[in-house]
mmCIF file of N, CA and C in Angstrom:
data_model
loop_
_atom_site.group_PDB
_atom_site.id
_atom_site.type_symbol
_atom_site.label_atom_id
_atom_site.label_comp_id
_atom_site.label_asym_id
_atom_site.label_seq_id
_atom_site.Cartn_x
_atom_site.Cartn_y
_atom_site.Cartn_z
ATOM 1 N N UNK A 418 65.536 -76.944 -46.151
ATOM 2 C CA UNK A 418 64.092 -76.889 -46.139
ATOM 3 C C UNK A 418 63.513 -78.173 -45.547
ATOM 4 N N UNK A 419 64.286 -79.308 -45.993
ATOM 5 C CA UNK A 419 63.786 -80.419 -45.229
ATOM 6 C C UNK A 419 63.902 -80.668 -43.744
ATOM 7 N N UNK A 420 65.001 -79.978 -43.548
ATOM 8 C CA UNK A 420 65.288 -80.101 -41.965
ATOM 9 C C UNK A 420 63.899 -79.308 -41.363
ATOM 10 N N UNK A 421 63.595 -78.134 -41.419
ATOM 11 C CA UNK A 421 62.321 -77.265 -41.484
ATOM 12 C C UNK A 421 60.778 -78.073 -41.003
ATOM 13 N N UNK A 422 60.855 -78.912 -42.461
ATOM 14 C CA UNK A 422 59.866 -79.788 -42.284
ATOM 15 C C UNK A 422 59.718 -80.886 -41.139
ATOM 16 N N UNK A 423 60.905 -81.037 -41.230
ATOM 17 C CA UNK A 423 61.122 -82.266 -40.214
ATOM 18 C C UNK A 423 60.838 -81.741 -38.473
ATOM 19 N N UNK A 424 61.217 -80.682 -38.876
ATOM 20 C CA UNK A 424 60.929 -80.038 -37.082
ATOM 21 C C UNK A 424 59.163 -79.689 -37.233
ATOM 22 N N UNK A 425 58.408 -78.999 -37.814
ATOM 23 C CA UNK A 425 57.160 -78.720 -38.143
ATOM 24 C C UNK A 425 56.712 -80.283 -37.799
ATOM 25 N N UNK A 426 56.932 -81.242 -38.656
ATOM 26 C CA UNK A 426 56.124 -82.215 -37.871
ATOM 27 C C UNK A 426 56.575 -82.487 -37.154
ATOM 28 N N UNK A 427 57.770 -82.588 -36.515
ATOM 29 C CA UNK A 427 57.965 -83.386 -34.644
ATOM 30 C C UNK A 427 57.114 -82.150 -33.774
ATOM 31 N N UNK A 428 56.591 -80.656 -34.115
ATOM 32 C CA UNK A 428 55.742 -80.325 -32.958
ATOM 33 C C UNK A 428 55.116 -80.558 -33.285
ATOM 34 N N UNK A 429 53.987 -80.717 -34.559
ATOM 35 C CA UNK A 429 52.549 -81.127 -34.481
ATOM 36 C C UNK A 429 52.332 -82.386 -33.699
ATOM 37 N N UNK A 430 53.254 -83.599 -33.829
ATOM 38 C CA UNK A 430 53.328 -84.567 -33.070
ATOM 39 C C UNK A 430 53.357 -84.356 -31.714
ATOM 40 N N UNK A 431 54.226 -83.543 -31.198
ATOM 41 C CA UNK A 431 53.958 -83.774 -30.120
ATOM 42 C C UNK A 431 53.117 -82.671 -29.024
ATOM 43 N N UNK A 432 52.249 -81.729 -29.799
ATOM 44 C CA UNK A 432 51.474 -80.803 -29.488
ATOM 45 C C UNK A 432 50.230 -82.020 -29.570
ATOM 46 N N UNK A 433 50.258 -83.013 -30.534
ATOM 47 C CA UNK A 433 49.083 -83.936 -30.605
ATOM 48 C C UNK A 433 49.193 -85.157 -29.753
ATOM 49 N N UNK A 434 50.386 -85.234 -28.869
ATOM 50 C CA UNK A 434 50.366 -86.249 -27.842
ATOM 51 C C UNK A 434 50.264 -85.141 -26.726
ATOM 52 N N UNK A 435 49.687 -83.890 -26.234
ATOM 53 C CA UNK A 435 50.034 -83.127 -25.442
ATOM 54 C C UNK A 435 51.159 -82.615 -24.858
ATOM 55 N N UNK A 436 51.973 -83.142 -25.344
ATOM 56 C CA UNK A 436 53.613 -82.222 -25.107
ATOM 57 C C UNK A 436 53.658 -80.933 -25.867
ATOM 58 N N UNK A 437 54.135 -79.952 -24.831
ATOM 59 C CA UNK A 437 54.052 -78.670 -25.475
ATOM 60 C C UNK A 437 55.594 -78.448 -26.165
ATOM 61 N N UNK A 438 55.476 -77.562 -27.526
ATOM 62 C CA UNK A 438 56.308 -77.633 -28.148
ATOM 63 C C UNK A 438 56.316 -76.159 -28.049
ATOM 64 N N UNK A 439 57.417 -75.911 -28.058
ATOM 65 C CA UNK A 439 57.762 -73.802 -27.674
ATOM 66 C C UNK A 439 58.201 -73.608 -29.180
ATOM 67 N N UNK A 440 58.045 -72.763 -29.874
ATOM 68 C CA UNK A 440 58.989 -72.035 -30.789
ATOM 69 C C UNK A 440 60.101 -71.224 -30.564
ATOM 70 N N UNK A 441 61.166 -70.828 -31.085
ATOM 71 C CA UNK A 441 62.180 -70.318 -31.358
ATOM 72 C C UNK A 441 61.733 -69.028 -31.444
ATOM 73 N N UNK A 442 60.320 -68.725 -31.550
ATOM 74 C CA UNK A 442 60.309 -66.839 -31.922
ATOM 75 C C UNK A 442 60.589 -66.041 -30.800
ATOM 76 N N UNK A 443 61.267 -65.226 -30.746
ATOM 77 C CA UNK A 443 60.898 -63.962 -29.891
ATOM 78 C C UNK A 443 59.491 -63.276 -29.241
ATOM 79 N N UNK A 444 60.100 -62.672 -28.161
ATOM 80 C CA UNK A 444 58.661 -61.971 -27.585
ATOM 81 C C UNK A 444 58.498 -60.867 -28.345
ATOM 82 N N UNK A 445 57.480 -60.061 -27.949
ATOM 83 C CA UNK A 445 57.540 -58.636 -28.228
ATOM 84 C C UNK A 445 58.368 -57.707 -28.607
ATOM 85 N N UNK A 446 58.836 -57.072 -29.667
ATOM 86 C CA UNK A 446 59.032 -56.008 -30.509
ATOM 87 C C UNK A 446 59.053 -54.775 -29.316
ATOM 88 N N UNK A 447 60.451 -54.762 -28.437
ATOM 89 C CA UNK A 447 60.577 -52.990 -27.412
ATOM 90 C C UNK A 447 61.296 -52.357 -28.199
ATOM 91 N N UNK A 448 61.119 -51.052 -28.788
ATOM 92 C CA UNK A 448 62.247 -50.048 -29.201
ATOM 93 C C UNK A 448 63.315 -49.577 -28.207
ATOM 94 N N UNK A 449 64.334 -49.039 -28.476
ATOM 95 C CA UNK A 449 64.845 -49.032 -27.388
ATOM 96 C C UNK A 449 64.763 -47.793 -26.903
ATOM 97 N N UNK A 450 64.991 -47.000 -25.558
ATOM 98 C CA UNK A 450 65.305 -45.939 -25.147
ATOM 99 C C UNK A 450 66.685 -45.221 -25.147
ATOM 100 N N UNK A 451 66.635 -44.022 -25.875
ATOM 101 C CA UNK A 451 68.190 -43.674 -26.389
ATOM 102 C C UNK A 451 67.848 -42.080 -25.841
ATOM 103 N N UNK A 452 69.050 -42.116 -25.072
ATOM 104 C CA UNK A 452 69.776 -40.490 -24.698
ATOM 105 C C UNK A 452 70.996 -40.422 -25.242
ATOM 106 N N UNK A 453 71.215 -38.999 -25.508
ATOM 107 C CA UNK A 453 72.498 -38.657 -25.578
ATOM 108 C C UNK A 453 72.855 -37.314 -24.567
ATOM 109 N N UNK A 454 74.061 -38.209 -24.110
ATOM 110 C CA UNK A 454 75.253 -36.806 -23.230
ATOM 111 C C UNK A 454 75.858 -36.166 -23.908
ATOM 112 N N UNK A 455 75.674 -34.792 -23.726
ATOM 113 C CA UNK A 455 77.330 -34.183 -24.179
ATOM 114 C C UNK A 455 77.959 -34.386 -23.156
ATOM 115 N N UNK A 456 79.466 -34.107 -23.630
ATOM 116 C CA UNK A 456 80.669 -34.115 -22.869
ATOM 117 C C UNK A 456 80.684 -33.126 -21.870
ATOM 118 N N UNK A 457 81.221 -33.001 -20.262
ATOM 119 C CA UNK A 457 80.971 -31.894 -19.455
ATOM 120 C C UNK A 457 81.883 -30.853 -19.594
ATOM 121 N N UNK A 458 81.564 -29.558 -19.462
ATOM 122 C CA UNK A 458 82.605 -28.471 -19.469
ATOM 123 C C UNK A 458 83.971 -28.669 -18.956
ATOM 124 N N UNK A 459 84.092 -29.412 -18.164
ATOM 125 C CA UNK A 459 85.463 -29.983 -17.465
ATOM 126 C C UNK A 459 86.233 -30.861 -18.950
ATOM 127 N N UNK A 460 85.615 -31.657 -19.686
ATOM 128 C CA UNK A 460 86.236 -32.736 -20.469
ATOM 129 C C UNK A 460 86.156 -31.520 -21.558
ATOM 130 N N UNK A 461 85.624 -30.435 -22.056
ATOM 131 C CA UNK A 461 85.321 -29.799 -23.023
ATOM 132 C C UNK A 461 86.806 -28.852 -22.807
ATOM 133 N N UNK A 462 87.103 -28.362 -21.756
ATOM 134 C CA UNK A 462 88.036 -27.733 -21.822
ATOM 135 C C UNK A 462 89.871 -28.632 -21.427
ATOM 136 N N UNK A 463 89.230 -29.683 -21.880
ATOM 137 C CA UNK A 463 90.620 -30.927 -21.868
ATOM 138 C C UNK A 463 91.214 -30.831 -23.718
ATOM 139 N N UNK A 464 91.791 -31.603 -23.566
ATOM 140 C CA UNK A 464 92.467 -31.977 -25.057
ATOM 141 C C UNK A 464 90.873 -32.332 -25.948
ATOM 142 N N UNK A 465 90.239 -33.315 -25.346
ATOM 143 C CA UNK A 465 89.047 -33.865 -26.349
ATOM 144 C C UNK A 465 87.424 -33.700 -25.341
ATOM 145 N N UNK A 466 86.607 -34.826 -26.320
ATOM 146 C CA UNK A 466 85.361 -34.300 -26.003
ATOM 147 C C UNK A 466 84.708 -35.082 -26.109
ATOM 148 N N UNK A 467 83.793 -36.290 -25.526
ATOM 149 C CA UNK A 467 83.043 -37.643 -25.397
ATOM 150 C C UNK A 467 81.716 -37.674 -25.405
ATOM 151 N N UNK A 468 81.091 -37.972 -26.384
ATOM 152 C CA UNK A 468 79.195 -37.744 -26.423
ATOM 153 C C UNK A 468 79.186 -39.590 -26.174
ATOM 154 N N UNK A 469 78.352 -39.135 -25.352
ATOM 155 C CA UNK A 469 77.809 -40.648 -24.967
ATOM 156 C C UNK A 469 75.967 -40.892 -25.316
ATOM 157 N N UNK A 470 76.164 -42.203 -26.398
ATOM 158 C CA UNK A 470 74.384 -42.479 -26.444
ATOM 159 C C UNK A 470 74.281 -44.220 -25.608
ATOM 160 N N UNK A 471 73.434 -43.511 -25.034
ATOM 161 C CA UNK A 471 72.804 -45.201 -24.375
ATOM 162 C C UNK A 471 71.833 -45.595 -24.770
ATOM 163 N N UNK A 472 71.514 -46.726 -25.330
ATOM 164 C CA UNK A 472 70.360 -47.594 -25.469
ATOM 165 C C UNK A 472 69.858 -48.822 -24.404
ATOM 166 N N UNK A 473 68.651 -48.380 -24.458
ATOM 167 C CA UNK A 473 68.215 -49.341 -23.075
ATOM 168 C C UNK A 473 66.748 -49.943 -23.100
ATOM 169 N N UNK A 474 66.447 -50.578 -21.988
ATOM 170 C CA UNK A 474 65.220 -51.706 -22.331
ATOM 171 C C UNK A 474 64.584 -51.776 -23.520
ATOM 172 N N UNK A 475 65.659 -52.983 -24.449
ATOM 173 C CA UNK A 475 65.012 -53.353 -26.040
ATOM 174 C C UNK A 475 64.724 -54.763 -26.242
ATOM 175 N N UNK A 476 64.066 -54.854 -26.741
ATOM 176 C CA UNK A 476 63.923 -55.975 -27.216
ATOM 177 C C UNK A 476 63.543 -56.541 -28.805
ATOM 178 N N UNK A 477 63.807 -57.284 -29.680
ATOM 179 C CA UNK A 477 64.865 -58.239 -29.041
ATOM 180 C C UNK A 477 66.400 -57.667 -29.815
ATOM 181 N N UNK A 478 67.536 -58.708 -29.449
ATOM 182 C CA UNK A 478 69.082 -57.619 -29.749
ATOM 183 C C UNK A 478 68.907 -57.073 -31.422
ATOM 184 N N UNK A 479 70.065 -56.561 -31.232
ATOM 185 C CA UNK A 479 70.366 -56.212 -32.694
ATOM 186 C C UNK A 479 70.513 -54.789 -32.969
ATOM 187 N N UNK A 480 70.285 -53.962 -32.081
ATOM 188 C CA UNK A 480 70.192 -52.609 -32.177
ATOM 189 C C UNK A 480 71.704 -52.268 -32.686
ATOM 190 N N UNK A 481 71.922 -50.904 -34.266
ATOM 191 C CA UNK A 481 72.640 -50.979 -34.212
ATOM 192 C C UNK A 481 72.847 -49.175 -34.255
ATOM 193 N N UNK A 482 74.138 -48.707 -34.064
ATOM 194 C CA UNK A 482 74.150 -47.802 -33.707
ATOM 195 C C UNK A 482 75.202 -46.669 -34.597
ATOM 196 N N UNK A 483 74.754 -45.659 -35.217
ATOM 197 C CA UNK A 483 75.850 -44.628 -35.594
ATOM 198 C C UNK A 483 75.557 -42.917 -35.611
ATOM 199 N N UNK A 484 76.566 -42.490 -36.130
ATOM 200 C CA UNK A 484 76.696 -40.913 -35.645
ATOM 201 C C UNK A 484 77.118 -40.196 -36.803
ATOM 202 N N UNK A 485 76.565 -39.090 -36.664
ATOM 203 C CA UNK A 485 77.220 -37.767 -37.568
ATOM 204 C C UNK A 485 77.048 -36.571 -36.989
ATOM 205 N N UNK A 486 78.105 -36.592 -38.046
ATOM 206 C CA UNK A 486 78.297 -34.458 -37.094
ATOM 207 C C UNK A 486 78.085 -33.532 -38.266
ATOM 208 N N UNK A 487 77.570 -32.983 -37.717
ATOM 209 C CA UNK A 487 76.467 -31.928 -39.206
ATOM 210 C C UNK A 487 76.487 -32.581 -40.467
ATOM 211 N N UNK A 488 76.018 -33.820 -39.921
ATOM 212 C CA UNK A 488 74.942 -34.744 -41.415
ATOM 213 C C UNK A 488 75.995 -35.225 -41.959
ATOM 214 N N UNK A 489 77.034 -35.420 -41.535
ATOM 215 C CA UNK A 489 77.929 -36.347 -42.227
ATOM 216 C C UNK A 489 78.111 -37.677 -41.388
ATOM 217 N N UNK A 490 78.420 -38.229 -41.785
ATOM 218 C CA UNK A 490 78.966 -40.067 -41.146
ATOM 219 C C UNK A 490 79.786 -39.802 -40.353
ATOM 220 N N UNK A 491 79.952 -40.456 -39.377
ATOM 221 C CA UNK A 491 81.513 -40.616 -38.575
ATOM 222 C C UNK A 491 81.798 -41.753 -38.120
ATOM 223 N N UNK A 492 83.054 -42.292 -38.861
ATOM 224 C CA UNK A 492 83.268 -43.304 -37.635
ATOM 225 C C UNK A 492 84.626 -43.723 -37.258
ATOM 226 N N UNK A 493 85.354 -42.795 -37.272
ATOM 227 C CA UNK A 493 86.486 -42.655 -36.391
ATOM 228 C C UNK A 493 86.160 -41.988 -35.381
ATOM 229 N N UNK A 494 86.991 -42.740 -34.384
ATOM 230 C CA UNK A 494 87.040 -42.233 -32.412
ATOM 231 C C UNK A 494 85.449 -42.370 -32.025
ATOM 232 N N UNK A 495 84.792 -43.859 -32.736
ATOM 233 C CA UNK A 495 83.199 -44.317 -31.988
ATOM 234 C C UNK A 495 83.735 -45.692 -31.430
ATOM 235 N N UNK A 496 83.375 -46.041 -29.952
ATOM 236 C CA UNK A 496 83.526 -47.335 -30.175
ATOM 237 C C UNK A 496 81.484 -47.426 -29.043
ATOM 238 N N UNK A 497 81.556 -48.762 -29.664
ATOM 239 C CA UNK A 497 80.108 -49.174 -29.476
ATOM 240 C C UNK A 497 80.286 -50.369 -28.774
ATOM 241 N N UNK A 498 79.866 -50.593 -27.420
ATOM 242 C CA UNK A 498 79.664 -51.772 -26.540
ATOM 243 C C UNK A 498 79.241 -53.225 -26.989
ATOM 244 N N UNK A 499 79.400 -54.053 -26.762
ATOM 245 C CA UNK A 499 78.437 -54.926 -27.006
ATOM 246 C C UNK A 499 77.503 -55.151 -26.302
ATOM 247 N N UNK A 500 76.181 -55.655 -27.062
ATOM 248 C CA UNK A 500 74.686 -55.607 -26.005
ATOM 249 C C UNK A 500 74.659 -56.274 -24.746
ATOM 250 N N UNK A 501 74.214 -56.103 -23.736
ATOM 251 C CA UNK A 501 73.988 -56.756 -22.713
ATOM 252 C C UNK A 501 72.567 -57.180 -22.731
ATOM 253 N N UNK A 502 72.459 -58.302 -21.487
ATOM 254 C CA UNK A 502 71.105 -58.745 -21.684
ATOM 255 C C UNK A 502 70.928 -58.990 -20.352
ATOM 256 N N UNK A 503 69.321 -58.107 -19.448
ATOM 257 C CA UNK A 503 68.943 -58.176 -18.471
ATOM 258 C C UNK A 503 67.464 -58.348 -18.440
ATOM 259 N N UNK A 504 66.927 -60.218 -17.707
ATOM 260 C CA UNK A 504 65.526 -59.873 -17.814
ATOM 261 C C UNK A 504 65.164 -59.876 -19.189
ATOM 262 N N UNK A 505 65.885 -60.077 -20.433
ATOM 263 C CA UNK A 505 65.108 -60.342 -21.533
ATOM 264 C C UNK A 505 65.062 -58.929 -22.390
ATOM 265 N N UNK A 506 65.752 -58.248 -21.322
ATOM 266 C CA UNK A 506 65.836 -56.601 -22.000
ATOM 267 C C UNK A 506 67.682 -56.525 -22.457
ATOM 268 N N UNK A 507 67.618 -55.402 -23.538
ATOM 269 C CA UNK A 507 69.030 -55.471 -23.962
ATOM 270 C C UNK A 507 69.391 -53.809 -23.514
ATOM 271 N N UNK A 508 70.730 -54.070 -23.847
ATOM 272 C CA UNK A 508 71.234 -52.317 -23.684
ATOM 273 C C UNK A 508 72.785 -52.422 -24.582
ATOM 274 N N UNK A 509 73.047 -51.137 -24.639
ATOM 275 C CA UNK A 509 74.487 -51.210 -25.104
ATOM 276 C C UNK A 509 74.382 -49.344 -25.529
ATOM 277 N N UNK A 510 76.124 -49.231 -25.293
ATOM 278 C CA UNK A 510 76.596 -48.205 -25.244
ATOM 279 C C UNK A 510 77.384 -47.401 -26.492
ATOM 280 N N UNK A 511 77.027 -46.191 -26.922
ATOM 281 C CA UNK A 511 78.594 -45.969 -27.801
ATOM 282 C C UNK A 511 78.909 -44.499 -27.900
ATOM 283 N N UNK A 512 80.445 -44.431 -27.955
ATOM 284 C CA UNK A 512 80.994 -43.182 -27.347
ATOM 285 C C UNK A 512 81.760 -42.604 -28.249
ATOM 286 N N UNK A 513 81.532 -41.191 -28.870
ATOM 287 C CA UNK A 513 82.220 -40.975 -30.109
ATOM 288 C C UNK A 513 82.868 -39.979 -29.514
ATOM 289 N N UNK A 514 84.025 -39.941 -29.529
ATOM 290 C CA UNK A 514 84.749 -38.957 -29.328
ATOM 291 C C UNK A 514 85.967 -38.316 -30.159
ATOM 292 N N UNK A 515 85.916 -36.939 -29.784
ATOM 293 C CA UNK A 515 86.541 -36.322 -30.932
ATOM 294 C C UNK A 515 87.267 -34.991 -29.924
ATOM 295 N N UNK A 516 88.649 -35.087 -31.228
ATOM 296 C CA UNK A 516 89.357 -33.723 -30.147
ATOM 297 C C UNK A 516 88.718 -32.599 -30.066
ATOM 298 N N UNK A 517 89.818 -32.044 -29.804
ATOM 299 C CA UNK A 517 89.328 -30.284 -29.142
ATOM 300 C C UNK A 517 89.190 -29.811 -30.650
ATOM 301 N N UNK A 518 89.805 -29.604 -31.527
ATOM 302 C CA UNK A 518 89.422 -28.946 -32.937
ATOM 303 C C UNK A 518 88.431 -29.162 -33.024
ATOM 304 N N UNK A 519 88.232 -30.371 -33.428
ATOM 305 C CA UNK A 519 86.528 -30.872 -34.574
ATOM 306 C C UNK A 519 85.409 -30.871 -33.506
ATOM 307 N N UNK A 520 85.555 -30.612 -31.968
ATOM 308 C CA UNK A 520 84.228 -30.469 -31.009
ATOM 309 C C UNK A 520 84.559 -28.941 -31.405
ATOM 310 N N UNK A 521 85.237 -28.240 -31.454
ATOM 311 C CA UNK A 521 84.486 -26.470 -31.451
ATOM 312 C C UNK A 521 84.514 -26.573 -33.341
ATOM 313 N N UNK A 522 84.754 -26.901 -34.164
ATOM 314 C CA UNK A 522 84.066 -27.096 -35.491
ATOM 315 C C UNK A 522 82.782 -27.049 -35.532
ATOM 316 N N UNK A 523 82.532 -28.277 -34.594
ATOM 317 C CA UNK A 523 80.711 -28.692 -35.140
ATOM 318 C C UNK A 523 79.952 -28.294 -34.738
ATOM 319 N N UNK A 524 78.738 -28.629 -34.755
ATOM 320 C CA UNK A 524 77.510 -27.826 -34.295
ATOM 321 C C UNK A 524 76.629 -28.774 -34.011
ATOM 322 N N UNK A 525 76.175 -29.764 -34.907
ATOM 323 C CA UNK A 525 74.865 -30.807 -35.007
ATOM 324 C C UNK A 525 75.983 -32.390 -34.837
ATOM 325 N N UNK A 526 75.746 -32.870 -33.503
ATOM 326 C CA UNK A 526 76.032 -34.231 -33.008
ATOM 327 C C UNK A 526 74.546 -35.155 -32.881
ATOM 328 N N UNK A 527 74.769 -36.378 -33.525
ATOM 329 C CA UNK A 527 73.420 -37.058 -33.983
ATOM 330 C C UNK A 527 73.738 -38.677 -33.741
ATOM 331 N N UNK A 528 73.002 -39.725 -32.573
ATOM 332 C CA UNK A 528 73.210 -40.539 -33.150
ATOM 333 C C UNK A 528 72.146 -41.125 -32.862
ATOM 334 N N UNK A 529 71.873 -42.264 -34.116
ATOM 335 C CA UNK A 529 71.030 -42.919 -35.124
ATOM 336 C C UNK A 529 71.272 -44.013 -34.519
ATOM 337 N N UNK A 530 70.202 -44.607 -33.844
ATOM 338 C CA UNK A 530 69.494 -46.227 -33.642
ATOM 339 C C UNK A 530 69.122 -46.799 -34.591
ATOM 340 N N UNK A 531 69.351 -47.869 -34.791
ATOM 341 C CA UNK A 531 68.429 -48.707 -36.003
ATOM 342 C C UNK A 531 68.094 -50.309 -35.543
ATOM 343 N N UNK A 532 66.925 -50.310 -35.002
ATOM 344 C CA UNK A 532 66.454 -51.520 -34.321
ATOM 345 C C UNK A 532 65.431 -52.230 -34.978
ATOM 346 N N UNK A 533 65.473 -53.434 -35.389
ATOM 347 C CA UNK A 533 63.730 -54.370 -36.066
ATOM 348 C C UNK A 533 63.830 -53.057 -37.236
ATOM 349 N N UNK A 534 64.851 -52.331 -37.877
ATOM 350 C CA UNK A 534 63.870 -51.641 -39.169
ATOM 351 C C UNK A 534 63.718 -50.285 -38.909
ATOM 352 N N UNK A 535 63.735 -49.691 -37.690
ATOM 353 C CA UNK A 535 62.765 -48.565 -37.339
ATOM 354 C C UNK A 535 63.456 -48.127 -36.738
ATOM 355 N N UNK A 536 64.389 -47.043 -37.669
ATOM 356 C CA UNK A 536 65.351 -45.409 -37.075
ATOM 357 C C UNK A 536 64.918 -44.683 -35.961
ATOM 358 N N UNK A 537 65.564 -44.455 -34.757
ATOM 359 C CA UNK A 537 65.598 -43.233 -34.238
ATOM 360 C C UNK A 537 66.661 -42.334 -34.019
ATOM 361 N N UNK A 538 66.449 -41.138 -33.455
ATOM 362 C CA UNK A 538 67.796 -40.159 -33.298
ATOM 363 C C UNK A 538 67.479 -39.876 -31.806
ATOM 364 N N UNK A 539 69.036 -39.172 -31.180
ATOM 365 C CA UNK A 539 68.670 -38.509 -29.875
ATOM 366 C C UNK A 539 70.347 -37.286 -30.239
ATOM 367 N N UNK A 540 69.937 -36.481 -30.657
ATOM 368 C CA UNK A 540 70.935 -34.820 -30.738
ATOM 369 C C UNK A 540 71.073 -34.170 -30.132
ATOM 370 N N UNK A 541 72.141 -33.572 -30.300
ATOM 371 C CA UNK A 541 72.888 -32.505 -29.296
ATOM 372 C C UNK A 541 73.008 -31.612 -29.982
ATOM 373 N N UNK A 542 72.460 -30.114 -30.097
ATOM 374 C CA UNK A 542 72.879 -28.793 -30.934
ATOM 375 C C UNK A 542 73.761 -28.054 -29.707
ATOM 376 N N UNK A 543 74.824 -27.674 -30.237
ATOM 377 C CA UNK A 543 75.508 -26.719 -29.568
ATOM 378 C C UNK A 543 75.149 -25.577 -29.905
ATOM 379 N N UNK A 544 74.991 -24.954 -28.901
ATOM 380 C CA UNK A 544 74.910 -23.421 -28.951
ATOM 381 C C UNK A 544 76.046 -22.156 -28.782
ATOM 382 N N UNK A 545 76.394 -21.441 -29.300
ATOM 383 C CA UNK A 545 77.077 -20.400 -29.265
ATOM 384 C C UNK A 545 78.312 -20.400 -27.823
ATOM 385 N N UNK A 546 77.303 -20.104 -27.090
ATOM 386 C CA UNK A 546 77.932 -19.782 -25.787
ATOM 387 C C UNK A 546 79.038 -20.825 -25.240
ATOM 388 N N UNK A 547 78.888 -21.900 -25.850
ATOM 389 C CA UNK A 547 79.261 -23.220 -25.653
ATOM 390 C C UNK A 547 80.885 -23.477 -25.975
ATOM 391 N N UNK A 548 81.224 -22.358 -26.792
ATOM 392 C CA UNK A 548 82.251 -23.011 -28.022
ATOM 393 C C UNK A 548 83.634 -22.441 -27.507
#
């Protein structure tokens, strides 16, 4: 706490000799932009099956990322990128994949952003014809 203090007054000081003193905060609060791929009919009719979610222009890092398949958790066969940083904007990737059984099992593929606090989803319902 003292260290704290000690920085609080070296900027008032030197905001009061006209030296500008910057803070440590962050800019602006971006949510991020999240799609999800399904896997293409080509990879669907392979051994397995790869849903890809991307997150993109966020700010600031920390976005974190998970999945379920008809409302359950998953987190075997996810791996999740680490963030990149472009311009002050972040991104990062993660790819859950699952064999040929448990992709014609499921139905509801879901994955869950959680950035600054504030959940989003981007889902994939399979349909019938699909399976």
């Amino acid at each position: 706490m003292q260290g704290k203090r000690m920085l609080e007054l070296q900027c008032v000081f030197l905001v009061f000799v006209n030296v500008l003193c910057l803070s440590p905060a962050a800019g602006p609060t971006v949510k991020p932009s999240v799609s999800l791929l399904p896997p293409s009919s080509l990879q669907i009719s392979g051994d397995s099956a790869a849903l890809l979610c991307l997150l993109s222009s966020y700010s600031p890092q920390g976005a974190q990322v998970s999945w379920t398949l008809d409302g359950s958790e998953v987190t075997e066969g996810v791996q999740t990128s680490a963030e990149s940083e472009q311009g002050g904007r972040y991104s990062r990737s993660s790819v859950l994949t699952l064999s040929k059984a448990r992709w014609e099992e499921g139905e509801l593929y879901v994955c869950r952003v959680t950035h600054d606090g504030a959940p989003q989803e981007a889902s994939f319902q399979k349909s019938q014809s699909q399976c």
